[in-house]
CSV table of C-alpha atoms in Angstrom, one decimal:
chain,number,residue,atom,x,y,z
A,1,MET,CA,41.9,135.7,25.7
A,2,ASP,CA,43.2,132.3,26.7
A,3,GLU,CA,43.3,131.9,31.1
A,4,PHE,CA,46.0,130.2,32.9
A,5,ILE,CA,46.7,129.1,36.1
A,6,GLU,CA,50.6,128.8,38.3
A,7,LYS,CA,51.8,124.6,37.7
A,8,ARG,CA,54.5,125.1,40.5
A,9,SER,CA,57.1,122.3,40.7
A,10,PHE,CA,57.2,122.4,44.2
A,11,ASN,CA,54.9,123.8,47.1
A,12,SER,CA,57.4,125.8,49.2
A,13,LEU,CA,59.1,128.8,47.8
A,14,ILE,CA,62.1,127.7,50.3
A,15,THR,CA,63.0,124.2,47.6
A,16,THR,CA,62.0,125.9,44.3
A,17,GLY,CA,65.0,128.8,44.5
A,18,ILE,CA,67.0,126.4,45.6
A,19,VAL,CA,66.9,124.4,43.1
A,20,ALA,CA,66.3,127.3,40.7
A,21,ALA,CA,69.3,128.5,42.2
A,22,VAL,CA,71.8,125.8,41.8
A,23,ALA,CA,69.9,124.9,38.1
A,24,CYS,CA,71.7,129.1,37.1
A,25,PHE,CA,74.7,128.1,38.4
A,26,ILE,CA,75.1,125.2,36.9
A,27,LEU,CA,73.9,126.5,33.7
A,28,SER,CA,76.7,129.6,33.8
A,29,LEU,CA,79.3,126.9,33.9
A,30,ILE,CA,77.7,125.7,30.8
A,31,TYR,CA,77.1,129.5,29.2
A,32,TRP,CA,79.7,131.5,29.0
A,33,PRO,CA,82.4,129.2,28.1
A,34,ILE,CA,79.9,129.1,25.2
A,35,TRP,CA,79.5,132.8,24.9
A,36,GLY,CA,83.7,133.1,25.3
A,37,TRP,CA,84.3,131.1,22.9
A,38,ILE,CA,82.3,133.2,19.9
A,39,SER,CA,82.5,135.9,21.9
A,40,LYS,CA,86.8,136.1,21.0
A,41,SER,CA,85.5,134.6,17.6
A,42,ILE,CA,84.3,137.3,15.9
A,43,ILE,CA,87.1,139.7,17.3
A,44,LEU,CA,89.5,137.7,15.9
A,45,ALA,CA,87.4,137.3,12.1
A,46,PHE,CA,87.7,140.8,11.9
A,47,GLY,CA,91.7,140.3,11.9
A,48,ALA,CA,92.9,143.6,14.3
A,49,PRO,CA,96.5,143.4,12.7
A,50,GLY,CA,97.6,145.0,15.9
A,51,LEU,CA,97.5,141.9,18.0
A,52,GLN,CA,100.6,140.5,15.8
A,53,GLU,CA,102.3,143.5,17.3
A,54,VAL,CA,101.9,142.9,20.9
A,55,ASP,CA,102.6,139.3,23.9
A,56,ALA,CA,100.4,137.4,24.3
A,57,LYS,CA,98.5,138.6,27.5
A,58,THR,CA,98.2,141.8,25.8
A,59,ALA,CA,96.0,140.1,23.0
A,60,GLY,CA,94.1,138.3,25.5
A,61,LYS,CA,93.3,141.4,28.0
A,62,PHE,CA,92.1,142.8,24.2
A,63,VAL,CA,90.2,139.2,23.7
A,64,GLN,CA,88.3,139.7,27.4
A,65,VAL,CA,87.4,143.8,27.0
A,66,PHE,CA,86.0,142.7,23.5
A,67,ALA,CA,83.8,139.8,25.6
A,68,GLU,CA,83.5,141.9,28.3
A,69,ALA,CA,81.8,144.7,26.1
A,70,THR,CA,79.3,141.5,24.2
A,71,PHE,CA,78.5,140.4,27.3
A,72,PHE,CA,77.6,143.7,30.4
A,73,TRP,CA,75.8,145.7,26.8
A,74,MET,CA,73.3,142.7,25.1
A,75,ILE,CA,72.6,141.0,28.4
A,76,ILE,CA,73.0,142.9,31.3
A,77,ASN,CA,72.1,146.8,30.0
A,78,ALA,CA,69.1,145.7,27.9
A,79,TRP,CA,67.9,143.7,30.7
A,80,ILE,CA,68.1,146.3,32.9
A,81,TRP,CA,66.2,148.9,30.3
A,82,GLN,CA,63.3,146.2,29.2
A,83,ALA,CA,62.6,145.2,32.9
A,84,LEU,CA,63.5,147.8,34.9
A,85,LEU,CA,62.4,150.8,32.6
A,86,PHE,CA,60.6,149.6,30.9
A,87,GLY,CA,58.5,146.8,32.5
A,88,GLY,CA,58.8,143.7,30.0
A,89,TYR,CA,56.6,145.7,27.7
A,90,GLY,CA,56.7,143.4,24.2
A,91,LYS,CA,57.8,140.2,26.2
A,92,TYR,CA,54.8,138.6,25.2
A,93,THR,CA,54.2,140.2,21.9
A,94,ILE,CA,55.2,137.0,20.0
A,95,THR,CA,53.1,134.8,22.1
A,96,SER,CA,52.8,134.2,26.0
A,97,ARG,CA,53.7,130.7,26.6
A,98,GLN,CA,57.1,129.7,28.2
A,99,PRO,CA,60.2,129.4,27.0
A,100,TRP,CA,58.7,131.0,23.8
A,101,ALA,CA,58.1,133.8,25.6
A,102,GLY,CA,61.5,134.0,27.1
A,103,ILE,CA,64.0,132.9,24.0
A,104,TRP,CA,61.7,136.4,22.1
A,105,TYR,CA,62.7,138.3,24.4
A,106,THR,CA,66.3,137.7,25.5
A,107,VAL,CA,66.8,137.8,21.4
A,108,VAL,CA,65.0,141.4,21.1
A,109,GLY,CA,68.0,142.1,24.4
A,110,LEU,CA,70.4,141.6,22.0
A,111,VAL,CA,69.6,143.5,19.9
A,112,VAL,CA,69.0,146.1,22.7
A,113,GLY,CA,72.2,145.7,23.8
A,114,VAL,CA,73.8,146.2,19.9
A,115,ILE,CA,72.0,149.2,19.5
A,116,GLY,CA,72.9,150.8,22.6
A,117,PHE,CA,75.9,150.6,21.8
A,118,LEU,CA,76.1,151.0,18.3
A,119,VAL,CA,74.6,155.0,19.6
A,120,ILE,CA,76.2,155.8,23.2
A,121,VAL,CA,79.6,154.0,22.0
A,122,GLY,CA,80.4,154.7,17.7
A,123,LEU,CA,79.1,158.8,18.5
A,124,SER,CA,81.2,159.6,21.1
A,125,GLY,CA,84.2,156.6,18.9
A,126,LEU,CA,83.5,160.5,15.9
A,127,TRP,CA,85.4,162.3,18.8
A,128,TRP,CA,87.0,160.3,21.0
A,129,LYS,CA,89.4,157.9,19.3
A,130,PRO,CA,88.8,155.1,21.6
A,131,PHE,CA,86.4,154.5,21.1
A,132,SER,CA,86.6,154.6,17.7
A,133,MET,CA,84.9,151.8,16.1
A,134,ALA,CA,88.1,150.7,14.2
A,135,ILE,CA,89.7,151.3,16.6
A,136,LEU,CA,87.9,148.9,18.3
A,137,PHE,CA,87.9,146.5,16.4
A,138,THR,CA,90.9,146.5,14.2
A,139,PRO,CA,93.6,148.2,15.6
A,140,GLN,CA,96.5,148.6,13.2
A,141,THR,CA,99.4,149.1,16.2
A,142,ALA,CA,100.3,148.0,18.9
A,143,ASP,CA,100.0,151.1,20.6
A,144,GLN,CA,96.4,151.2,19.4
A,145,VAL,CA,95.4,147.4,21.5
A,146,ALA,CA,96.1,150.0,24.3
A,147,LEU,CA,93.9,152.4,22.7
A,148,ALA,CA,91.7,150.1,22.5
A,149,ILE,CA,91.7,148.0,25.3
A,150,GLU,CA,91.3,151.8,27.3
A,151,GLY,CA,88.3,151.8,25.0
A,152,TRP,CA,86.6,148.3,25.2
A,153,GLU,CA,87.1,149.1,29.4
A,154,ALA,CA,85.3,152.1,30.0
A,155,SER,CA,82.8,151.4,26.9
A,156,ASN,CA,82.5,148.1,28.9
A,157,PHE,CA,81.5,149.9,32.2
A,158,TYR,CA,78.8,152.7,31.1
A,159,ALA,CA,77.1,149.3,32.6
A,160,LEU,CA,77.9,151.0,36.1
A,161,PRO,CA,75.8,154.4,35.5
A,162,VAL,CA,73.2,152.0,33.9
A,163,ILE,CA,73.2,150.4,37.3
A,164,LEU,CA,73.7,153.1,39.3
A,165,ALA,CA,71.2,155.6,37.6
A,166,ASN,CA,68.7,153.4,35.5
A,167,ILE,CA,68.3,151.2,38.2
A,168,GLY,CA,68.1,153.0,41.4
A,169,TYR,CA,66.1,155.4,39.9
A,170,ALA,CA,63.3,153.4,39.4
A,171,ALA,CA,64.0,151.2,42.7
A,172,LEU,CA,63.7,155.0,44.4
A,173,PHE,CA,61.7,157.5,41.9
A,174,HIS,CA,59.4,154.6,41.0
A,175,LYS,CA,59.4,156.3,37.5
A,176,TRP,CA,58.5,159.0,39.0
A,177,PRO,CA,57.1,161.5,37.4
A,178,PHE,CA,55.9,158.7,33.8
A,179,ALA,CA,54.5,155.9,36.0
A,180,GLY,CA,51.0,156.2,35.6
A,181,ASN,CA,50.7,160.1,33.3
A,182,ILE,CA,51.4,158.6,29.9
A,183,LYS,CA,51.0,155.1,28.1
A,184,ALA,CA,53.3,153.0,28.1
A,185,PRO,CA,55.4,152.6,26.3
A,186,TRP,CA,56.1,156.6,26.4
A,187,ASP,CA,56.7,156.1,30.2
A,188,SER,CA,58.8,154.0,30.1
A,189,VAL,CA,61.0,156.3,27.4
A,190,GLY,CA,60.6,158.8,29.3
A,191,ALA,CA,61.8,157.4,32.0
A,192,TRP,CA,64.7,155.9,29.8
A,193,SER,CA,66.1,159.0,28.6
A,194,LEU,CA,65.7,161.1,32.1
A,195,SER,CA,67.5,158.5,33.5
A,196,SER,CA,70.0,157.7,30.4
A,197,TYR,CA,70.9,161.9,31.7
A,198,PHE,CA,72.2,160.7,34.9
A,199,CYS,CA,73.6,158.0,33.5
A,200,PHE,CA,76.0,159.8,31.0
A,201,LEU,CA,76.6,162.3,33.6
A,202,ALA,CA,78.3,159.5,36.0
A,203,TRP,CA,79.9,157.8,32.4
A,204,PHE,CA,81.7,160.5,31.9
A,205,ALA,CA,83.1,162.0,35.3
A,206,LEU,CA,83.6,158.8,37.4
A,207,ILE,CA,84.7,155.5,34.6
A,208,ILE,CA,85.5,157.6,31.5
A,209,PRO,CA,88.8,159.6,34.1
A,210,SER,CA,89.1,155.5,35.4
A,211,PHE,CA,90.7,154.0,32.6
A,212,PHE,CA,91.9,156.5,30.1
A,213,HIS,CA,94.9,158.1,30.4
A,214,LEU,CA,94.6,161.5,29.8
A,215,GLN,CA,97.8,164.0,30.3
A,216,ILE,CA,98.4,167.7,28.8
A,217,ASP,CA,102.3,167.4,28.7
A,218,ASP,CA,103.5,166.0,32.4
A,219,HIS,CA,100.4,166.6,33.7
A,220,GLU,CA,96.5,164.3,34.9
A,221,VAL,CA,93.9,166.2,33.4
A,222,VAL,CA,91.5,163.6,35.7
A,223,SER,CA,91.7,162.6,39.2
A,224,LYS,CA,90.1,158.5,39.6
A,225,PRO,CA,86.9,158.6,41.9
A,226,MET,CA,87.9,158.1,45.5
A,227,GLY,CA,91.8,157.6,44.8
A,228,SER,CA,91.5,154.0,42.9
A,229,TRP,CA,88.9,151.8,40.8
A,230,PRO,CA,88.6,149.2,43.5
A,231,THR,CA,87.7,151.8,46.0
A,232,PHE,CA,84.7,153.8,43.7
A,233,VAL,CA,83.1,150.0,43.2
A,234,ALA,CA,82.8,149.4,46.6
A,235,TYR,CA,81.5,152.3,46.6
A,236,ALA,CA,79.1,151.6,44.1
A,237,GLN,CA,78.6,148.4,45.6
A,238,CYS,CA,77.5,149.5,48.9
A,239,PHE,CA,75.7,151.8,47.3
A,240,ILE,CA,73.7,149.9,45.4
A,241,TRP,CA,72.8,147.7,48.2
A,242,TRP,CA,70.7,150.2,50.1
A,243,PHE,CA,69.5,151.6,47.2
A,244,LEU,CA,67.3,148.4,46.4
A,245,ILE,CA,66.5,147.7,50.1
A,246,PRO,CA,62.9,149.3,49.5
A,247,ALA,CA,62.5,147.7,46.3
A,248,GLU,CA,64.4,144.3,46.2
A,249,GLY,CA,61.7,143.1,49.9
A,250,GLY,CA,62.3,146.6,52.0
A,251,GLU,CA,58.7,147.2,51.0
A,252,HIS,CA,59.4,151.0,50.8
A,253,TYR,CA,61.5,151.1,54.2
A,254,PRO,CA,64.0,152.6,54.5
A,255,MET,CA,62.9,156.1,52.7
A,256,LYS,CA,58.7,154.8,53.6
A,257,LEU,CA,59.9,155.9,57.5
A,258,PHE,CA,59.8,159.6,57.0
A,259,ALA,CA,58.4,160.2,54.0
A,260,LYS,CA,55.7,158.7,51.8
A,261,LYS,CA,54.3,160.4,48.4
A,262,GLN,CA,57.0,160.9,45.3
A,263,PRO,CA,59.2,162.9,44.6
A,264,TRP,CA,59.5,162.9,48.1
A,265,MET,CA,60.2,158.9,48.7
A,266,GLY,CA,62.5,159.6,46.8
A,267,ILE,CA,65.0,162.3,47.1
A,268,ILE,CA,65.0,160.4,50.9
A,269,GLY,CA,66.2,157.9,49.5
A,270,LEU,CA,68.8,159.2,47.3
A,271,ILE,CA,70.4,161.8,50.2
A,272,ILE,CA,69.9,157.3,52.3
A,273,THR,CA,71.3,156.1,49.2
A,274,PHE,CA,74.7,158.0,50.3
A,275,GLY,CA,75.7,158.3,53.2
A,276,MET,CA,74.8,154.6,54.1
A,277,ALA,CA,76.9,153.4,51.3
A,278,PHE,CA,79.9,155.2,53.0
A,279,VAL,CA,79.1,154.2,56.6
A,280,GLN,CA,79.3,151.0,55.9
A,281,LEU,CA,82.6,150.9,53.0
A,282,LYS,CA,83.7,152.0,55.8
A,283,ILE,CA,82.3,148.8,58.4
A,284,MET,CA,84.0,146.9,55.5
A,285,GLN,CA,86.9,148.3,54.9
A,286,ALA,CA,88.0,147.8,59.1
A,287,ALA,CA,86.4,143.9,58.9
A,288,ILE,CA,87.7,143.0,55.1
A,289,HIS,CA,91.0,145.0,55.4
A,290,PRO,CA,92.9,142.8,58.6
A,291,LEU,CA,91.6,139.9,57.1
A,292,ASN,CA,94.4,139.4,53.9
A,293,LEU,CA,91.8,137.1,52.0
A,294,MET,CA,93.8,137.8,48.3
A,295,PRO,CA,97.2,139.0,49.1
A,296,GLY,CA,99.0,140.7,46.2
A,297,ALA,CA,96.5,142.3,45.2
A,298,PRO,CA,94.8,146.0,46.3
A,299,PRO,CA,92.7,145.7,49.4
A,300,ASP,CA,89.3,147.2,48.1
A,301,VAL,CA,89.1,144.5,45.5
A,302,ALA,CA,88.2,141.9,47.9
A,303,VAL,CA,86.1,144.5,49.7
A,304,ALA,CA,84.0,145.4,46.0
A,305,SER,CA,83.8,141.6,45.4
A,306,ILE,CA,81.8,140.6,49.1
A,307,ALA,CA,80.4,143.6,48.6
A,308,LEU,CA,78.7,142.9,45.3
A,309,SER,CA,78.4,138.7,47.2
A,310,VAL,CA,76.0,141.3,49.1
A,311,VAL,CA,74.1,143.2,46.5
A,312,ILE,CA,73.5,139.5,44.8
A,313,ALA,CA,72.7,137.6,47.1
A,314,THR,CA,70.0,140.1,47.8
A,315,LEU,CA,68.4,139.8,43.8
A,316,LEU,CA,69.0,136.3,44.5
A,317,TRP,CA,66.6,135.9,48.1
A,318,HIS,CA,64.0,139.1,46.0
A,319,HIS,CA,63.9,136.9,42.2
A,320,VAL,CA,64.3,133.2,43.1
A,321,PHE,CA,63.1,132.6,47.1
A,322,ASP,CA,60.1,135.4,46.2
A,323,ASP,CA,61.1,137.5,49.5
A,324,TRP,CA,59.9,134.6,51.6
A,325,PRO,CA,58.7,135.2,54.5
A,326,THR,CA,56.2,136.0,53.6
A,327,ALA,CA,53.4,138.9,54.3
A,328,ALA,CA,50.9,135.3,55.1
A,329,MET,CA,54.2,133.5,56.8
A,330,VAL,CA,55.1,136.9,58.9
A,331,GLU,CA,52.7,139.4,59.6
A,332,ASN,CA,54.8,141.8,61.5
A,333,GLN,CA,56.1,144.3,58.8
A,334,THR,CA,59.7,145.2,61.1
A,335,LEU,CA,60.1,141.5,61.2
A,336,ARG,CA,59.6,140.8,57.7
A,337,ILE,CA,62.0,142.8,56.2
A,338,PHE,CA,64.5,142.8,59.1
A,339,ILE,CA,64.2,138.7,58.8
A,340,ARG,CA,65.2,139.2,55.2
A,341,ILE,CA,68.5,141.7,55.9
A,342,GLY,CA,69.6,139.5,58.3
A,343,ILE,CA,69.4,136.1,55.2
A,344,TRP,CA,70.5,139.2,52.3
A,345,TRP,CA,73.7,139.5,55.1
A,346,VAL,CA,74.7,136.3,55.9
A,347,LEU,CA,74.8,134.2,52.3
A,348,GLY,CA,76.2,137.1,51.3
A,349,LEU,CA,78.8,136.9,53.0
A,350,ALA,CA,79.1,133.9,53.0
A,351,PHE,CA,78.7,133.9,49.5
A,352,GLY,CA,81.8,136.4,49.4
A,353,TYR,CA,83.7,134.6,50.8
A,354,ILE,CA,83.1,131.6,49.0
A,355,TRP,CA,83.7,133.2,45.3
A,356,ILE,CA,87.2,135.0,46.6
A,357,LYS,CA,88.5,130.9,47.8
A,358,THR,CA,87.4,129.8,45.2
A,359,PHE,CA,86.5,132.0,41.8
A,360,LYS,CA,90.4,130.9,40.0
A,361,SER,CA,88.5,127.6,40.2
A,362,ASN,CA,85.2,128.5,37.7
A,363,PRO,CA,84.7,128.8,34.1
A,364,PHE,CA,83.0,132.4,33.6
A,365,ALA,CA,85.0,133.3,36.2
A,366,GLY,CA,89.4,132.5,37.1
A,367,THR,CA,90.2,129.2,34.7
A,368,ASP,CA,89.3,128.4,31.8
A,369,LEU,CA,89.8,124.9,31.6
A,370,GLY,CA,93.0,125.2,29.2
A,371,LEU,CA,90.0,126.6,26.6
A,372,GLY,CA,91.9,129.4,25.7
A,373,TYR,CA,87.8,131.5,25.6
A,374,PRO,CA,88.1,134.2,27.7
A,375,VAL,CA,86.8,133.7,31.4
A,376,MET,CA,85.7,137.7,33.8
A,377,GLY,CA,87.1,137.7,36.8
A,378,ILE,CA,86.3,138.5,40.3
A,379,LEU,CA,83.9,140.5,40.4
A,380,ALA,CA,82.0,140.8,36.8
A,381,GLY,CA,82.3,136.8,36.8
A,382,GLN,CA,79.5,138.0,39.8
A,383,PHE,CA,77.7,139.0,37.2
A,384,VAL,CA,77.7,135.4,34.8
A,385,TRP,CA,75.5,133.7,37.4
A,386,LEU,CA,73.1,137.1,38.6
A,387,MET,CA,71.6,137.7,35.1
A,388,CYS,CA,71.2,134.7,34.4
A,389,PHE,CA,68.7,133.8,36.9
A,390,LEU,CA,67.9,137.7,36.5
A,391,TYR,CA,66.6,136.2,33.3
A,392,TYR,CA,64.9,132.8,34.5
A,393,ASN,CA,62.6,134.8,36.7
A,394,THR,CA,61.9,137.8,34.4
A,395,PHE,CA,62.3,136.8,31.3
A,396,PHE,CA,61.2,133.1,31.6
A,397,ASP,CA,58.6,133.6,34.5
A,398,LYS,CA,60.3,130.9,36.3
A,399,TRP,CA,59.6,127.9,33.9
A,400,PRO,CA,60.0,125.3,33.9
A,401,LEU,CA,59.9,125.1,37.8
A,402,VAL,CA,56.9,127.6,38.0
A,403,ARG,CA,54.8,126.9,34.3
A,404,LYS,CA,51.3,128.1,32.9
A,405,VAL,CA,49.3,126.6,32.0
A,406,PRO,CA,45.4,126.8,30.0
A,407,ALA,CA,43.2,126.6,32.8
A,408,ASN,CA,40.7,123.9,30.2
A,409,LYS,CA,43.9,121.5,30.8
A,410,ARG,CA,44.8,121.3,34.7
């Protein structure tokens, strides 16, 4: 087996991180218009006769939710399952050299995402009309177009339970009781299966009621979680940030203050997450609502966007800046963790404010540059950049800024 050494383009973690973050942002400006244009071409190729019966805005919405579907299932969900639950299993099956290993694993992810969609949404579509493949891809009437849009949105946001449950389980419970007790990849199969059970619960209990208009006569069958979708999404972002802390630079704290073994660490971490996410939401609402950052929009849209920006800053610092400062730089663990938390919030709040003020001019979030491809909006748009740097770190091993070369070619 070949031995490899690591060669970095820059010795400084900060310099490497800045260059990588900027490069990933620029790449996002390039790849999303291509992705959006391909997605639009695919869905329009199915015909969708019902689009002839609706106005341009509704037709554009139909194309947009399909583009989101391809991205959410084939990029976001696939990455979570491959990188976090399966730990990159099979990434080096073809080669250990980058960028080929990353390209191979990205292609695998595209396939995994399609299969996941067909199994989860396709089976549901046997009984739920909005998830019917015929209605989703080829709506025949204006009513079916409206039904398809509901179906696509509800299926797209299966990604939110995946983030909440699949990632939360890995971050807080460390894939207990499977990790270390069953050989790979079966330990990951167990972890995916158990956490996906809670994904399904969250999907049917929280996501579907947010998008389906279910009624019996004049009576609403369901109520929206927390009263509105923006408020629920804002809470979800706060929830995500609290369960990320132990795994993304918090060195297993704060749950490690109360327990040091599983499943108690996970249970305590989950209790902290539920409670502190609510506290964070109330504080952010009190601070952000009076600013009226998005006149005319529900006030919790701005809260959700900024809370998501803090999550993205946290992930950026972990995946791109390698949790600077390291233990070698700051020996005191408490000080080291609080420095990171301070960085997350300063970067997250600054990015969140700038994003709200500029996303409408961004080619992957708010403007199609007159080219007609679908854009992602204020919340989903942030994921375009987020997923780019997550793939850069996990699938491509930070290539080309960090390279692994054979030891005999130093």
